[in-house]
Amino acid sequence: MPTDVERWKSEVYGNEIREHLYEFAEEGWESIPEDEHDAWFERFKWWGLYHQRNGQESYFMMRIGTPNGVLEPGQLRVVGEIADEYARGPGTNPIFGDAYADWTTRQSIQLHWIRIEDVPEIFEKLEENGMSTQQACGDSWRNIVGNPVAGKDAQEVVDAWPVIHELNETFKGDEDHSNLPRKWKVSVTGSADGSGQGDINDLAFEPAYKEVDGEEQVGFNVRVGGGLARNEERFARDIDVWVPPENVSDVAGGLSALFRDNGDRENRYNARIKFLVDEWGPEKVRNTLQEEYVDFELETAGRDVREEYTYNAGNGGRNDLIGVHEQKDGNYFVGLNVLVGRMGADDVLELADIAEEYGSGEVRLSQRQNVIVTDVPEEDLDALLEEDLLDHYSPDPSPFMRGSVACTGTEFCSLSIVETKNRQVRYARWLKENVDLPDDIDQFHIHLSGCTASCAQPQIADISLRGMKTRKDGEPVEALDIGLGGGLGEEPEFARWVTQRVPVDEVPGAISNLIGRFAENREDGENFREFVGRHDDDELDEYVEPEETDYEDPMMHNTKMTWYPYSDDDDMDSSPAPAYPDDTPMSADD
């Protein structure tokens, strides 16, 4: 039997949702029939809207897709203006204030406290400036990711930006690919550093060389079936296909259609292509693609450059894109660390000013939740680096700051079990002040995910943190599982979950003790992943050693059961939601 979601989609889905969305916007939140909330909220995702969690009724998160993280000149300013005008709600975040934008691990943008009544005006402003929320969520093509400086990176093997642009223009809004069994995540990278993180995507195009008609050409090898969610991690599998840039769209469309026609629509848990690859194997995927979905002879896989992959690998080299880097045209791009990916609206607007003053006005977003100012002439670098804003968004941050990634958490997400963003900020600041890494370790990744959905990509971090609950001194408290040794690179590995349910206030002490044992016991030149790899789980569990320190966590209680974790009065009965567009609470009679 089809799932409820499949039934809802069969009634209304895709582009036609927009008309209904506008009708609800005109008539107001209360016009959405209460007994149809689940159906409409599921459909709204296709247009980039997620309803926020219990206690925040009538407020939405809006996701804006930015293919490959590219914000063209002027677009960052538009994001800041929308955040400032529309993304303000009844709750104030003690660290980030009243209005802010989140940069995501898929190079997208998220805004919170959005009211449905404001959606048409926001859409109009976005679309006037070449931006959209279309298919930013939902069972369709998601935001295409890759090396954010594609087309500019001096280390590129092949320019992936024209390919990404073509894929976005072809498949966003295409009715034939708008209703898939589940989400469809695509990575395209032309860089030799592996910054597209293709291994953890449903479909990955990675740079490779192939001799065709006696001449060596550069194109892409194809991998299928990667993903992290729900404790069912998979690295994408090689299907023995090489494709030239001009044929990427045909192969991508063929594999999307293969998933559309053969993915599981009766069990949403199994409705990802990674499970189809498990069932069929890579060879059958290739054969079916060849026989049923493309009309030209597929080439076998070419010579890849995976031995050069350093991004998020922990082995030195370019592990991220923070700092000053030369472009192929002689200008520079400057990667700025945005701790846990959140930037206040005022800072977004100031960054737009800086990008226009020192560069082309273009800004790009990375999968590590950071921002990159591009096209900076060498003679303007010093002045850019002296800007006050860079005191807070540093191009040379502490390893604990540059390595911190966090998902949305219980602040807004109904799936999350624990608070995340403010907590990871506090963790990073405490670690910076209290813990020393060995002198030759300048990057260290700590990812905090509020649940097993893995939006913070915890399985590919040196230290992985995942939301749980436990009891301490007889009281229920928020807790984290701790995993170790994840990362990508030439030989990607998922983290091993070695310690469970550590009370959140004991996690910084646990990390401190672990890093101390690493410093004392590492072999010459050994990185953290290698250190983890030569110890068994029991030894690592002993090394973790949770401990109370002078770190204090203000959100030990069950923030999932609050209306807003940072409110002085955060119990559900104190929620002002649902609310009218002016934030006036709606009475039960309405």
PDB file of C-alpha atoms in Angstrom, residues 310-323 325 368 370 395-404 437-446 462-463 515 518 527-529:
ATOM      1  CA  THR A 310      42.166  16.106   1.068  1.00  0.00           C
ATOM      2  CA  TYR A 311      38.852  17.834   1.852  1.00  0.00           C
ATOM      3  CA  ASN A 312      37.578  16.733   5.272  1.00  0.00           C
ATOM      4  CA  ALA A 313      40.221  14.008   5.260  1.00  0.00           C
ATOM      5  CA  GLY A 314      42.308  14.906   8.308  1.00  0.00           C
ATOM      6  CA  ASN A 315      45.529  14.234   6.434  1.00  0.00           C
ATOM      7  CA  GLY A 316      46.796  17.765   5.867  1.00  0.00           C
ATOM      8  CA  GLY A 317      46.399  19.642   2.626  1.00  0.00           C
ATOM      9  CA  ARG A 318      43.259  21.577   1.886  1.00  0.00           C
ATOM     10  CA  ASN A 319      40.803  20.161   4.431  1.00  0.00           C
ATOM     11  CA  ASP A 320      38.394  23.056   3.920  1.00  0.00           C
ATOM     12  CA  LEU A 321      38.334  26.355   2.039  1.00  0.00           C
ATOM     13  CA  ILE A 322      38.958  28.708   4.959  1.00  0.00           C
ATOM     14  CA  GLY A 323      41.693  31.290   4.446  1.00  0.00           C
ATOM     15  CA  HIS A 325      43.478  31.070  -1.822  1.00  0.00           C
ATOM     16  CA  ARG A 368      31.104  23.249   6.092  1.00  0.00           C
ATOM     17  CA  ASN A 370      31.157  28.799   5.881  1.00  0.00           C
ATOM     18  CA  PRO A 395      39.932  33.481   7.855  1.00  0.00           C
ATOM     19  CA  ASP A 396      42.352  31.949  10.380  1.00  0.00           C
ATOM     20  CA  PRO A 397      40.266  30.552  13.244  1.00  0.00           C
ATOM     21  CA  SER A 398      41.052  28.123  16.036  1.00  0.00           C
ATOM     22  CA  PRO A 399      40.826  24.496  14.875  1.00  0.00           C
ATOM     23  CA  PHE A 400      37.892  24.028  17.248  1.00  0.00           C
ATOM     24  CA  MET A 401      36.034  26.961  15.699  1.00  0.00           C
ATOM     25  CA  ARG A 402      36.706  26.099  12.044  1.00  0.00           C
ATOM     26  CA  GLY A 403      35.819  22.462  12.641  1.00  0.00           C
ATOM     27  CA  SER A 404      32.455  23.037  14.333  1.00  0.00           C
ATOM     28  CA  LEU A 437      45.966  20.202  20.099  1.00  0.00           C
ATOM     29  CA  PRO A 438      49.417  18.933  19.092  1.00  0.00           C
ATOM     30  CA  ASP A 439      51.323  21.650  17.236  1.00  0.00           C
ATOM     31  CA  ASP A 440      51.088  19.897  13.857  1.00  0.00           C
ATOM     32  CA  ILE A 441      47.285  19.490  14.037  1.00  0.00           C
ATOM     33  CA  ASP A 442      45.684  22.653  12.669  1.00  0.00           C
ATOM     34  CA  GLN A 443      42.243  21.275  11.763  1.00  0.00           C
ATOM     35  CA  PHE A 444      39.888  19.244  13.896  1.00  0.00           C
ATOM     36  CA  HIS A 445      36.261  18.516  13.049  1.00  0.00           C
ATOM     37  CA  ILE A 446      33.509  18.260  15.664  1.00  0.00           C
ATOM     38  CA  ASP A 462      36.916  13.512  13.919  1.00  0.00           C
ATOM     39  CA  ILE A 463      34.518  13.689  16.858  1.00  0.00           C
ATOM     40  CA  ILE A 515      42.657  14.864  22.998  1.00  0.00           C
ATOM     41  CA  PHE A 518      45.767  11.366  21.697  1.00  0.00           C
ATOM     42  CA  ASN A 527      46.688  12.137  12.636  1.00  0.00           C
ATOM     43  CA  PHE A 528      43.547  11.656  14.710  1.00  0.00           C
ATOM     44  CA  ARG A 529      41.827   9.284  12.268  1.00  0.00           C
TER      45      ARG A 529
END
